[in-house]
Amino acid sequence: MKRVNAVVVGAGAAGGIVAKELSTAGLSVVLLERGKWYTSNDCRKDDLRNQRTTVLGNAFGPEDEGNPRVWVDPKGELHTAWPSEGSYQNDAACVGGGTLSYGAQAWRYMPQDFRMRSTYGAPAGSSLEDWPISYDDLEPFYEKAEYEIGISGDYSGTPFHGPRRRPLPMPPLPPGREFEILEPAAKRLGLHPFHIPMARNSVPYNGRGPCMRCRWCVGFACEVDAKNGSQNTVIPIALNTGNCELRTECMVKEILTDDRGRARGVSYFDSKGHLQEQLSDLVVVSGCATETARLLLNSKSKLFPEGLGNRFDQVGRNLQGHHYTGAIGYFDFETYDDVGPGATIAISDYNHGTPGLCGGGMLANEFIRLPIHSVDRLPANTPRWGPGHKQAMRDWHRRTIVIMGPTQQIPTAEGRVTVDPTVRDKWRLPVVRISGNVHPDTFEIGAVQARRAEAWLKEAGAVSTTLMAGKPQVVSAGQHQAGTCRMGDDPKGSVVNRHCQIHDVDNVFVIDSSVHVTNGGFNPALTIMAVAYFASDALVRNWKGTGFRS
Amino acid sequence: MGGVAVAIGCTAHKRGNWDFLGDDEARTLGAICDQIVPADDFPSATQAGVLTYIDRQLVRHYRRHQDVYREGLVQAHAMSMKRFGQELAALSRQQQLEVVSAMEREESRFFEMVRRHTLEGYYGSPRHGGNRDGVSWRMLGLAEPPLLGRAQYDLRKGSGE
């Protein structure tokens, strides 16, 4: 197989951008993806089998068969997890990764989100740290992501965001009924509600039409291709350069290194299960926090007996996602208009500044309400089955609003990904094992956030409410997984430098959510994209045409 | 009681109208499902195809639950025979409620599974055999087939210019 300049592992939010940036700069690129390439023709609108509601499996991978993981409960007992189960902490396995089927919230983190340790101090037992780069470093790349991927929304209602040079390229969709109920209530409480930034066309953009406002958004591929992910933006551009080849259903086994400790390419199983080698000048790992850590840990050699980039036992640590809390409000009038795509209104008044507590998060109305979601979200004291349950479905399905938000998790070194010593997947590769939890202070601020959501719902007229503020037994990574290959200046306390280059090996890069030091109080997709543009920019500047120079 | 279990076991492996369930099992399971979602102005679970949904999934995504169903249905039958001397499907609504309530207490793992699968079948997508013709969605006042194409920008709502 022909040697190329770069192999990119994983065609998700970050990998797609890296492939586009490198191939348009003239590098030859092979983009490897373990999943398939789905399009809007694969939109099934199946309430029971999509990427968010997975009772009958994941619509966009991985399939349960042959893809186990292991998770460790607080007592130290091991459990097998399958991809359609929550404990697996799945994102997706397909071209576009999570961005094919995500809800498409496209947030910038706040300036303080990059300086969590400086702002709050590190709680005892936590691994809270500052990023080595600032909001200002990323700002131009946030903007580039907003314009190249295509973001709609309107920040003008809130002062709680970092400085920005340009507005979003598209206006928000018109408000739905929940927006109209919640906006005046938030203002009465002195809060600052606004239109959520979304990677979704509200008007024609990038050659595709706008959202048609159906019920099926988060978890689904968009029927009219109005949702913007890497699969319908940057990856087609990369392929059109002629410099990038996308190979799907290819599972990377390990990163190959030479005697001097530099990467020389990857070995992978192709779609027929045959082991192949792709040699390259550099390797970019963009597999998402769990799978990226697994690949590095599985890339063992004489020089790297504990895995690539893992000299100081940092790979896989600080696993984090978001701690979702909130409240359900029940109303004596109809709140539901069956006009998609869901979450429309948010506040970020509570992302920072709660006295005595660390961080916080934005609060927004819930993304999607399918009938199957309501069956366990009825008012307290509703019978769980029988005529009373059926009547309650009729009474409340259209009279409910959920407000929740991604509380920023305080990472710990023990919340981590390792590889399981015995369990193997269908390629006979050691699988991800997830153990540990986030810092307990996370649950404290999460509970406060839930009561704030409840207060907003009551102000909006809720006649009763139910708090949602559980304490997961294991770190909740899921679709917002991050942190396992921390970015930092100190090689002993991080895996990559500020340009996402592994400290140990100058031609291997980790460019995805793994490098997030902390994960903000927001959905992470746009930050993953901005970091990918930022790191690609540095990589291309260091590429001299004949080889890579660190 | 052992004889009953054997009898059910025999029919269970004979292909009748179902992919997984025996006809006896289907009658018992149907009676449980119809306690979970009974008929009122709108159809019951079985009237909406929930048995089809569960039966299909038991040879597909829920293959791993086959044993729980097989064993749970034996127990359900036994509980009905013990209390009322007849199979569950033959009892009155009130008697069935009594047996199913006892199952919720004594066979909670099986009952929870049936409850969850019944609600999935009733409120989920019709393509899997339940929620026939979208009856539960119509019951909730959702347009079925759904309304599409509401993309027109409404300038009266501001922020459009």
XYZ file of C-alpha atoms in Angstrom:
711
model
C 0.000 0.000 0.000
C 1.279 3.426 -0.948
C 2.922 5.360 1.846
C 1.138 8.631 2.661
C 1.939 11.741 4.638
C -0.739 11.278 7.274
C -3.048 8.609 8.601
C -6.028 9.972 10.534
C -7.765 7.436 12.769
C -11.455 8.204 13.177
C -13.735 10.255 10.898
C -15.704 12.105 13.560
C -15.928 15.743 14.571
C -12.163 16.174 14.874
C -10.849 13.602 12.390
C -12.938 15.017 9.569
C -11.579 18.503 10.175
C -7.978 17.299 10.408
C -8.378 15.356 7.149
C -9.773 18.444 5.446
C -7.121 20.820 6.747
C -4.203 18.519 5.900
C -5.475 17.486 2.474
C -6.244 21.059 1.403
C -2.694 21.989 2.492
C -1.398 19.388 0.058
C -0.635 16.461 2.338
C -1.702 13.007 1.252
C -4.106 11.594 3.818
C -5.725 8.258 4.555
C -8.769 8.635 6.817
C -9.674 5.384 8.574
C -13.123 4.867 10.119
C -14.311 1.724 11.914
C -17.983 2.396 11.044
C -19.965 2.913 7.856
C -20.895 6.033 5.922
C -24.560 6.820 6.449
C -26.459 9.603 4.731
C -29.867 11.195 5.076
C -31.212 8.187 3.160
C -30.461 6.170 6.286
C -32.782 8.312 8.408
C -35.268 5.856 9.878
C -36.977 7.962 12.555
C -37.143 4.872 14.711
C -38.135 5.848 18.258
C -36.625 2.657 19.673
C -33.457 2.327 17.644
C -31.506 5.514 17.151
C -28.301 6.874 18.652
C -29.935 8.395 21.730
C -32.757 5.985 22.513
C -31.131 2.611 22.024
C -33.572 0.076 23.449
C -33.247 -1.939 20.226
C -29.616 -1.030 19.541
C -27.531 1.808 18.142
C -28.544 3.098 14.727
C -25.052 4.402 13.937
C -22.786 1.943 15.643
C -21.226 0.119 17.128
C -23.459 -2.924 17.013
C -23.709 -4.936 20.223
C -22.420 -8.143 18.657
C -18.667 -8.463 19.139
C -18.122 -5.067 20.796
C -18.132 -5.491 24.582
C -16.579 -3.252 27.197
C -16.028 -3.717 30.897
C -16.973 -1.306 33.654
C -16.030 -1.419 37.303
C -18.621 -0.568 39.955
C -17.755 1.242 43.205
C -17.280 -2.095 44.980
C -14.691 -3.088 42.393
C -16.886 -5.674 40.690
C -16.588 -6.076 36.935
C -19.547 -5.917 34.558
C -19.759 -6.446 30.823
C -21.352 -3.540 28.965
C -22.782 -3.668 25.440
C -22.843 -0.654 23.116
C -26.604 -0.094 23.376
C -26.388 0.077 27.191
C -25.667 3.297 29.075
C -22.786 1.793 31.026
C -20.881 1.270 27.762
C -20.530 5.083 27.462
C -21.011 5.011 23.715
C -20.613 7.833 21.270
C -20.951 6.443 17.736
C -19.073 4.498 15.076
C -19.658 5.973 11.635
C -18.415 8.632 9.251
C -19.230 11.879 11.026
C -19.009 10.116 14.388
C -21.371 11.722 16.864
C -21.952 14.669 14.523
C -24.121 12.614 12.153
C -26.835 12.176 14.749
C -26.097 14.689 17.508
C -28.469 17.329 18.770
C -26.011 19.783 17.224
C -25.654 22.254 20.070
C -22.554 24.201 19.102
C -21.217 26.023 22.132
C -18.066 27.951 22.751
C -16.697 27.280 26.202
C -16.269 30.374 28.371
C -12.862 31.938 29.092
C -13.026 30.637 32.702
C -13.582 27.084 31.407
C -9.956 27.054 30.275
C -8.716 28.222 33.686
C -10.667 26.094 36.117
C -7.812 25.527 38.554
C -6.836 29.195 38.599
C -10.457 30.210 39.068
C -11.486 27.759 41.776
C -8.381 25.993 43.077
C -8.221 22.225 42.787
C -10.594 20.470 45.230
C -8.775 17.830 47.299
C -8.760 14.526 45.467
C -9.439 16.109 42.094
C -7.143 16.486 39.097
C -8.586 19.878 38.161
C -6.132 21.793 35.999
C -5.932 24.751 33.601
C -5.662 24.261 29.866
C -2.275 25.314 28.446
C -4.184 27.381 25.871
C -6.747 30.105 26.445
C -10.103 31.089 25.030
C -8.310 33.816 23.093
C -6.025 31.252 21.456
C -9.060 29.306 20.285
C -11.337 32.224 19.360
C -10.338 32.447 15.676
C -10.786 28.695 15.374
C -14.180 28.747 17.053
C -15.145 31.274 14.427
C -13.730 29.137 11.641
C -15.738 26.155 12.900
C -18.908 28.243 13.134
C -18.566 29.367 9.522
C -17.237 26.170 7.898
C -19.557 23.749 9.690
C -22.489 26.188 9.746
C -24.015 27.367 13.023
C -27.344 29.115 13.648
C -28.356 30.886 16.829
C -28.201 34.229 18.572
C -26.025 35.118 21.559
C -27.355 38.665 21.827
C -29.628 37.857 24.789
C -26.786 36.964 27.137
C -23.665 38.697 28.404
C -22.265 35.359 29.619
C -19.884 34.392 26.829
C -16.350 35.154 25.713
C -15.594 37.982 23.292
C -16.317 37.232 19.651
C -15.408 39.085 16.494
C -18.286 38.037 14.263
C -21.888 36.994 14.880
C -23.026 33.490 13.999
C -23.469 32.941 10.268
C -27.180 32.019 10.512
C -30.113 33.377 12.556
C -31.905 31.045 14.979
C -34.984 29.101 13.991
C -38.211 30.841 15.021
C -39.142 30.158 18.646
C -41.362 27.228 19.523
C -43.966 27.137 22.270
C -41.532 26.125 25.015
C -39.339 29.097 24.137
C -42.319 31.405 24.413
C -43.264 29.972 27.806
C -39.745 29.896 29.244
C -38.282 33.163 27.962
C -40.464 35.618 29.929
C -40.190 33.425 33.035
C -36.381 33.520 32.883
C -36.427 37.278 32.430
C -38.717 37.683 35.446
C -36.088 35.788 37.441
C -33.427 38.230 36.252
C -31.808 35.626 34.005
C -30.590 36.029 30.424
C -32.282 33.533 28.079
C -31.160 33.251 24.468
C -31.290 31.117 21.313
C -28.997 28.077 21.559
C -26.232 27.969 18.949
C -26.889 24.972 16.724
C -24.984 23.220 13.930
C -28.171 23.260 11.927
C -29.258 25.256 8.917
C -32.027 27.717 9.748
C -31.696 29.137 6.235
C -30.026 27.630 3.161
C -26.280 27.354 3.823
C -23.345 25.469 2.361
C -25.512 24.270 -0.530
C -28.068 22.534 1.672
C -31.540 23.567 2.778
C -32.883 24.509 6.198
C -34.356 22.409 9.005
C -37.938 21.308 8.352
C -38.671 21.144 12.085
C -39.636 17.514 12.561
C -39.823 15.743 15.910
C -36.830 13.456 15.298
C -33.545 15.266 15.757
C -31.099 14.240 18.448
C -30.191 10.604 17.848
C -31.208 10.659 14.195
C -29.587 11.375 10.864
C -31.352 14.400 9.369
C -33.879 13.474 6.701
C -33.284 16.712 4.773
C -29.553 16.990 5.552
C -29.999 20.289 7.393
C -27.929 19.173 10.387
C -24.263 19.923 9.963
C -21.632 17.368 10.910
C -18.229 16.487 9.558
C -19.814 13.940 7.192
C -21.614 16.594 5.107
C -19.152 19.495 5.413
C -15.414 18.981 5.827
C -15.091 15.322 4.798
C -16.546 15.894 1.310
C -14.143 18.833 0.912
C -11.232 16.601 1.937
C -12.252 13.944 -0.570
C -12.668 16.536 -3.337
C -9.034 17.622 -2.999
C -7.960 14.303 -4.434
C -5.437 14.059 -1.604
C -7.608 12.188 0.889
C -8.818 8.611 0.784
C -11.536 7.525 3.207
C -11.587 3.844 4.137
C -14.632 2.748 6.098
C -15.150 -0.333 8.276
C -11.452 -0.324 9.068
C -10.492 -0.961 12.683
C -7.031 0.206 13.673
C -5.126 -2.373 15.695
C -2.065 -0.396 16.703
C 0.259 2.448 15.880
C 3.513 1.031 14.505
C 6.811 2.452 15.719
C 10.384 2.058 14.519
C 13.577 1.382 16.508
C 14.061 5.073 17.183
C 10.613 5.433 18.704
C 8.927 7.288 15.862
C 5.653 6.194 14.364
C 5.837 4.629 10.916
C 2.128 4.094 10.332
C -0.699 1.915 11.601
C -1.905 -1.627 11.227
C -5.632 -2.148 10.826
C -8.260 -4.734 10.024
C -10.035 -3.861 6.787
C -13.723 -4.386 6.082
C -13.075 -8.046 5.238
C -11.140 -8.613 8.445
C -7.715 -8.770 6.783
C -4.820 -7.170 8.631
C -3.287 -4.309 6.622
C -0.434 -1.876 7.175
C -0.639 1.760 6.153
C 2.711 3.505 6.406
C 2.836 7.247 6.885
C 4.967 10.195 7.967
C 2.624 11.001 10.812
C -0.358 9.549 12.632
C -3.301 11.511 14.005
C -5.533 9.728 16.499
C -9.109 11.085 16.551
C -11.055 8.161 17.932
C -12.892 9.927 20.811
C -11.755 9.814 24.446
C -12.401 6.139 25.174
C -11.256 4.587 21.899
C -8.278 6.935 21.458
C -6.958 5.930 24.882
C -7.515 2.285 24.036
C -5.548 2.546 20.787
C -2.590 4.222 22.499
C -2.648 1.671 25.334
C -2.839 -1.192 22.833
C 0.149 0.207 20.876
C 2.819 -1.485 22.948
C 6.409 -2.031 21.826
C 9.875 -2.509 23.288
C 10.342 1.245 23.616
C 6.773 1.799 24.830
C 5.930 -1.212 27.017
C 2.927 0.521 28.636
C 1.576 1.940 25.409
C 2.322 4.957 23.273
C 2.512 8.294 25.089
C 2.055 6.535 28.406
C 5.509 6.833 29.931
C 4.087 8.607 32.977
C 0.873 6.595 33.236
C -1.299 9.466 32.056
C -3.122 7.929 29.074
C -6.722 7.140 29.947
C -6.877 9.218 33.130
C -9.195 12.175 33.872
C -12.067 10.636 31.919
C -15.058 12.961 32.110
C -18.246 13.840 30.304
C -21.014 15.869 31.901
C -23.170 15.398 34.958
C -26.679 16.019 33.674
C -29.183 17.294 36.220
C -32.394 19.255 35.977
C -36.104 19.078 36.624
C -39.367 18.065 34.998
C -42.224 20.557 35.208
C -45.901 19.635 34.823
C -48.272 22.318 33.573
C -52.038 22.775 33.509
C -51.852 23.966 29.913
C -50.328 22.541 26.741
C -46.617 23.138 26.404
C -45.994 20.850 23.462
C -46.343 21.978 19.866
C -44.683 19.011 18.109
C -42.444 21.450 16.266
C -38.839 20.292 16.214
C -35.965 20.197 16.474
C -36.040 20.513 20.266
C -33.871 22.470 22.677
C -34.228 26.096 21.720
C -33.657 28.225 24.803
C -30.817 28.303 27.299
C -29.276 30.360 30.068
C -25.605 30.434 30.935
C -26.020 32.640 33.992
C -25.028 29.683 36.174
C -21.920 28.378 34.415
C -19.684 30.088 36.966
C -19.833 32.088 40.141
C -21.843 29.936 42.534
C -20.361 30.839 45.943
C -18.349 28.009 47.458
C -18.887 25.636 44.541
C -16.797 24.809 41.507
C -18.130 25.549 38.022
C -21.690 24.872 36.931
C -23.286 24.584 33.540
C -25.800 25.988 31.135
C -29.449 25.050 31.484
C -31.673 24.432 28.469
C -35.008 22.909 27.620
C -34.839 19.207 26.774
C -33.983 18.198 23.261
C -36.555 15.717 22.314
C -39.838 14.347 23.567
C -40.967 11.111 22.021
C -43.860 9.229 23.640
C -41.461 6.510 24.761
C -39.561 9.097 26.822
C -42.675 10.109 28.730
C -43.499 6.657 30.076
C -41.039 7.086 32.946
C -41.303 10.856 33.260
C -44.821 11.196 34.653
C -45.608 13.037 37.906
C -44.659 11.402 41.199
C -47.344 9.001 42.474
C -48.478 8.086 38.963
C -49.143 4.330 38.780
C -46.342 2.621 36.886
C -48.773 0.587 34.786
C -52.468 -0.029 34.251
C -55.302 2.387 33.451
C -53.832 5.138 35.644
C -50.555 5.104 33.726
C -52.311 5.223 30.373
C -54.466 8.123 31.512
C -51.398 9.958 32.833
C -49.720 9.608 29.436
C -52.726 11.378 27.910
C -52.774 13.990 30.676
C -49.101 14.886 30.741
C -47.284 14.052 27.521
C -48.230 17.406 26.055
C -48.049 19.337 29.322
C -44.476 18.753 30.391
C -41.287 20.748 30.047
C -37.885 19.387 31.026
C -35.008 21.710 31.802
C -31.596 20.215 32.276
C -27.977 20.953 31.664
C -24.469 19.557 31.440
C -22.906 20.354 34.786
C -19.163 20.631 34.399
C -17.491 17.569 35.898
C -14.510 17.924 38.179
C -12.077 15.278 36.950
C -10.122 12.797 39.032
C -7.095 10.716 38.088
C -9.023 7.574 39.076
C -11.857 8.169 36.610
C -10.182 6.428 33.750
C -9.944 4.160 30.742
C -7.637 1.145 30.867
C -7.634 -1.924 28.629
C -9.133 -5.084 30.010
C -6.603 -7.898 30.477
C -8.953 -10.661 29.356
C -11.986 -9.427 27.399
C -11.471 -9.080 23.642
C -13.657 -7.710 20.873
C -14.453 -9.331 17.518
C -11.003 -8.352 16.204
C -9.475 -9.990 19.300
C -8.241 -6.611 20.555
C -8.277 -5.861 24.301
C -11.370 -3.749 25.056
C -11.963 -0.538 26.998
C -12.402 -0.866 30.747
C -13.989 2.125 32.515
C -13.525 2.703 36.233
C -13.646 5.409 38.872
C -15.814 8.464 39.126
C -15.725 12.223 38.963
C -15.081 14.288 42.088
C -17.972 14.323 44.603
C -18.120 18.146 44.472
C -19.601 17.611 40.987
C -22.745 16.166 42.544
C -23.098 19.131 44.892
C -23.129 21.712 42.130
C -25.315 19.368 40.056
C -27.948 19.339 42.788
C -27.897 23.148 42.923
C -28.367 23.269 39.156
C -31.388 20.961 39.418
C -33.052 23.305 41.898
C -32.358 26.240 39.592
C -34.043 24.380 36.746
C -36.978 23.706 39.051
C -37.256 27.392 40.016
C -37.347 28.368 36.322
C -40.115 25.837 35.638
C -42.165 27.039 38.622
C -41.835 30.639 37.503
C -43.093 29.506 34.088
C -46.215 28.078 35.719
C -45.425 24.453 36.506
C -48.019 23.083 38.935
C -45.644 20.371 40.110
C -42.062 19.356 39.473
C -39.716 16.395 39.799
C -36.015 16.898 40.403
C -33.518 14.923 38.344
C -30.222 14.842 40.231
C -28.864 11.328 40.519
C -25.350 10.305 41.436
C -23.994 7.930 38.800
C -21.892 5.068 40.145
C -19.228 5.437 37.522
C -17.857 8.376 35.577
C -20.505 9.348 33.023
C -18.636 9.865 29.790
C -21.044 8.863 27.019
C -21.376 11.113 24.009
C -19.549 13.963 25.753
C -16.547 11.820 26.736
C -13.293 13.731 27.114
C -10.051 14.123 28.999
C -8.120 10.870 28.555
C -5.074 12.361 26.794
C -4.788 15.642 28.605
C -3.138 18.614 26.924
C -0.394 20.253 29.001
C 3.063 21.762 29.141
C 4.373 19.241 31.697
C 5.102 15.831 30.120
C 4.697 14.140 33.502
C 1.165 15.387 34.007
C -0.203 15.289 30.478
C -0.073 13.271 27.262
C 0.107 15.907 24.520
C 1.464 19.432 24.241
C -0.582 22.497 23.383
C -0.542 21.513 19.702
C -1.883 18.043 20.449
C 1.471 16.378 19.757
C 2.345 13.440 22.016
C 5.200 14.493 24.327
C 7.145 11.303 23.681
C 6.685 10.829 19.952
C 6.897 13.847 17.700
C 4.979 12.428 14.743
C 1.918 11.195 16.629
C -0.927 13.575 17.424
C -4.085 13.150 19.455
C -6.724 15.524 18.123
C -10.149 14.994 19.642
C -11.994 15.423 22.958
C -9.299 13.331 24.658
C -7.099 16.409 24.953
C -9.711 18.495 26.815
C -8.266 19.299 30.235
C -11.747 20.164 31.472
C -14.967 19.884 29.527
C -16.867 23.132 30.130
C -20.482 23.327 31.200
C -21.612 22.911 27.598
C -21.973 20.270 24.897
C -18.413 19.818 23.637
C -18.767 19.437 19.836
C -17.791 22.959 18.764
C -14.797 22.974 21.113
C -13.641 19.636 19.678
C -13.903 21.229 16.245
C -12.106 24.436 17.266
C -9.240 22.458 18.837
C -9.026 20.375 15.652
C -8.676 23.531 13.529
C -6.175 24.978 16.019
C -4.009 21.842 16.098
C -4.233 21.327 12.328
C -3.111 24.899 11.779
C 0.049 24.304 13.827
C 0.644 20.964 12.158
C 0.392 22.411 8.662
C 2.706 25.303 9.571
C 5.304 22.787 10.767
C 5.003 20.680 7.651
C 7.739 21.620 5.227
C 6.669 19.703 2.170
C 9.248 16.967 2.359
C 8.585 15.618 5.807
C 7.349 16.520 9.216
C 9.575 18.553 11.480
C 8.692 18.946 15.085
C -47.435 -27.968 39.169
C -44.427 -29.666 37.597
C -46.800 -31.141 35.034
C -47.993 -27.695 34.104
C -44.478 -26.502 33.528
C -43.778 -29.471 31.287
C -46.958 -28.885 29.322
C -46.037 -25.265 28.700
C -42.488 -26.236 27.861
C -43.721 -28.653 25.192
C -45.870 -26.199 23.306
C -43.255 -23.501 23.639
C -40.888 -25.081 21.174
C -43.562 -25.849 18.599
C -43.795 -23.198 15.933
C -47.325 -21.861 16.071
C -48.321 -18.328 15.240
C -45.215 -16.804 16.758
C -41.452 -16.612 16.220
C -40.590 -17.420 19.813
C -43.698 -17.782 21.942
C -45.834 -20.876 22.123
C -49.566 -20.282 21.782
C -50.098 -20.931 25.512
C -47.286 -18.577 26.411
C -48.688 -15.916 24.114
C -52.096 -16.116 25.819
C -50.533 -15.695 29.254
C -48.169 -12.931 28.168
C -51.023 -11.152 26.394
C -53.051 -11.140 29.604
C -50.137 -9.526 31.461
C -49.558 -6.952 28.704
C -53.245 -6.004 28.742
C -53.060 -5.328 32.459
C -50.114 -3.003 31.836
C -51.904 -1.163 29.011
C -55.620 -2.030 29.241
C -58.250 -1.074 26.694
C -60.300 2.052 27.340
C -61.360 4.473 24.626
C -58.141 3.379 22.950
C -56.854 -0.115 22.212
C -55.116 -2.355 24.709
C -51.516 -3.523 24.400
C -52.368 -6.703 22.508
C -54.917 -4.920 20.320
C -52.106 -2.571 19.300
C -49.734 -5.435 18.443
C -47.515 -5.487 21.527
C -47.296 -9.295 21.491
C -45.938 -9.130 17.961
C -43.382 -6.578 19.112
C -42.150 -8.658 22.050
C -42.208 -11.945 20.153
C -40.155 -10.506 17.297
C -37.577 -8.941 19.575
C -37.169 -12.170 21.532
C -35.541 -13.671 18.457
C -33.713 -10.439 17.652
C -32.362 -7.767 20.026
C -33.850 -9.402 23.137
C -32.556 -12.910 22.448
C -30.638 -12.662 25.698
C -33.938 -12.408 27.584
C -35.423 -15.636 26.222
C -34.802 -17.563 29.431
C -36.323 -14.861 31.622
C -39.490 -14.951 29.530
C -39.690 -18.724 29.377
C -39.217 -19.097 33.112
C -41.359 -16.074 34.006
C -44.297 -17.332 31.960
C -44.110 -20.708 33.685
C -44.290 -18.906 37.025
C -47.140 -16.664 35.880
C -49.107 -19.700 34.790
C -48.379 -21.450 38.071
C -49.466 -18.441 40.117
C -52.718 -18.232 38.218
C -53.410 -21.960 38.633
C -52.573 -21.824 42.320
C -54.869 -18.900 43.083
C -57.774 -19.518 40.744
C -57.289 -22.976 39.197
C -57.332 -21.610 35.651
C -54.856 -20.125 33.190
C -54.363 -16.368 33.395
C -56.079 -15.564 30.116
C -59.265 -17.319 31.285
C -59.618 -15.269 34.474
C -61.751 -12.190 34.985
C -60.078 -8.771 34.727
C -60.149 -8.429 38.503
C -58.597 -11.862 39.049
C -55.918 -11.128 36.452
C -55.095 -7.876 38.217
C -54.629 -9.801 41.438
C -52.219 -12.266 39.838
C -50.276 -9.595 37.962
C -49.973 -7.468 41.113
C -48.588 -10.508 42.916
C -46.129 -10.994 40.051
C -44.946 -7.412 40.424
C -44.028 -8.258 44.034
C -42.807 -11.840 43.683
C -41.428 -12.037 40.146
C -40.234 -8.476 39.912
C -37.382 -9.035 37.437
C -39.676 -10.698 34.915
C -42.532 -8.287 35.544
C -40.286 -5.222 35.149
C -39.026 -6.587 31.865
C -42.533 -7.211 30.547
C -43.657 -3.779 31.743
C -40.789 -2.084 29.959
C -41.190 -4.087 26.759
C -44.951 -3.549 26.729
C -44.588 0.213 27.006
C -41.921 0.158 24.275
C -44.215 -1.815 22.004
C -47.214 0.380 22.712
C -45.544 3.785 22.526
C -42.634 3.022 20.169
C -42.466 2.996 16.385
C -45.048 0.930 14.460
C -42.322 -0.619 12.295
C -41.542 -3.103 15.056
C -45.038 -4.547 15.167
C -46.488 -2.659 18.136
C -48.312 0.691 18.174
C -50.319 -0.531 15.184
C -51.222 2.323 12.821
C -49.672 4.727 15.339
C -52.657 4.312 17.695
C -50.795 5.485 20.799
C -49.450 8.532 18.994
C -52.946 9.451 17.821
C -54.125 8.923 21.396
C -51.579 11.537 22.531
C -52.758 13.961 19.867
C -49.661 13.653 17.697
C -50.165 14.022 13.965
C -49.814 10.603 12.369
C -48.447 10.599 9.735
C -46.324 13.449 11.060
C -46.409 16.997 9.765
C -43.282 17.917 7.857
C -41.940 20.914 6.035
C -42.561 23.706 8.503
C -39.337 25.468 7.629
C -40.809 28.803 6.570
C -39.229 31.609 8.495
C -41.841 33.519 10.461
C -40.758 37.141 10.402
C -43.424 38.210 12.881
C -41.445 36.442 15.600
C -38.496 38.820 15.189
C -34.795 38.076 14.875
C -35.271 37.173 11.231
C -33.805 40.284 9.734
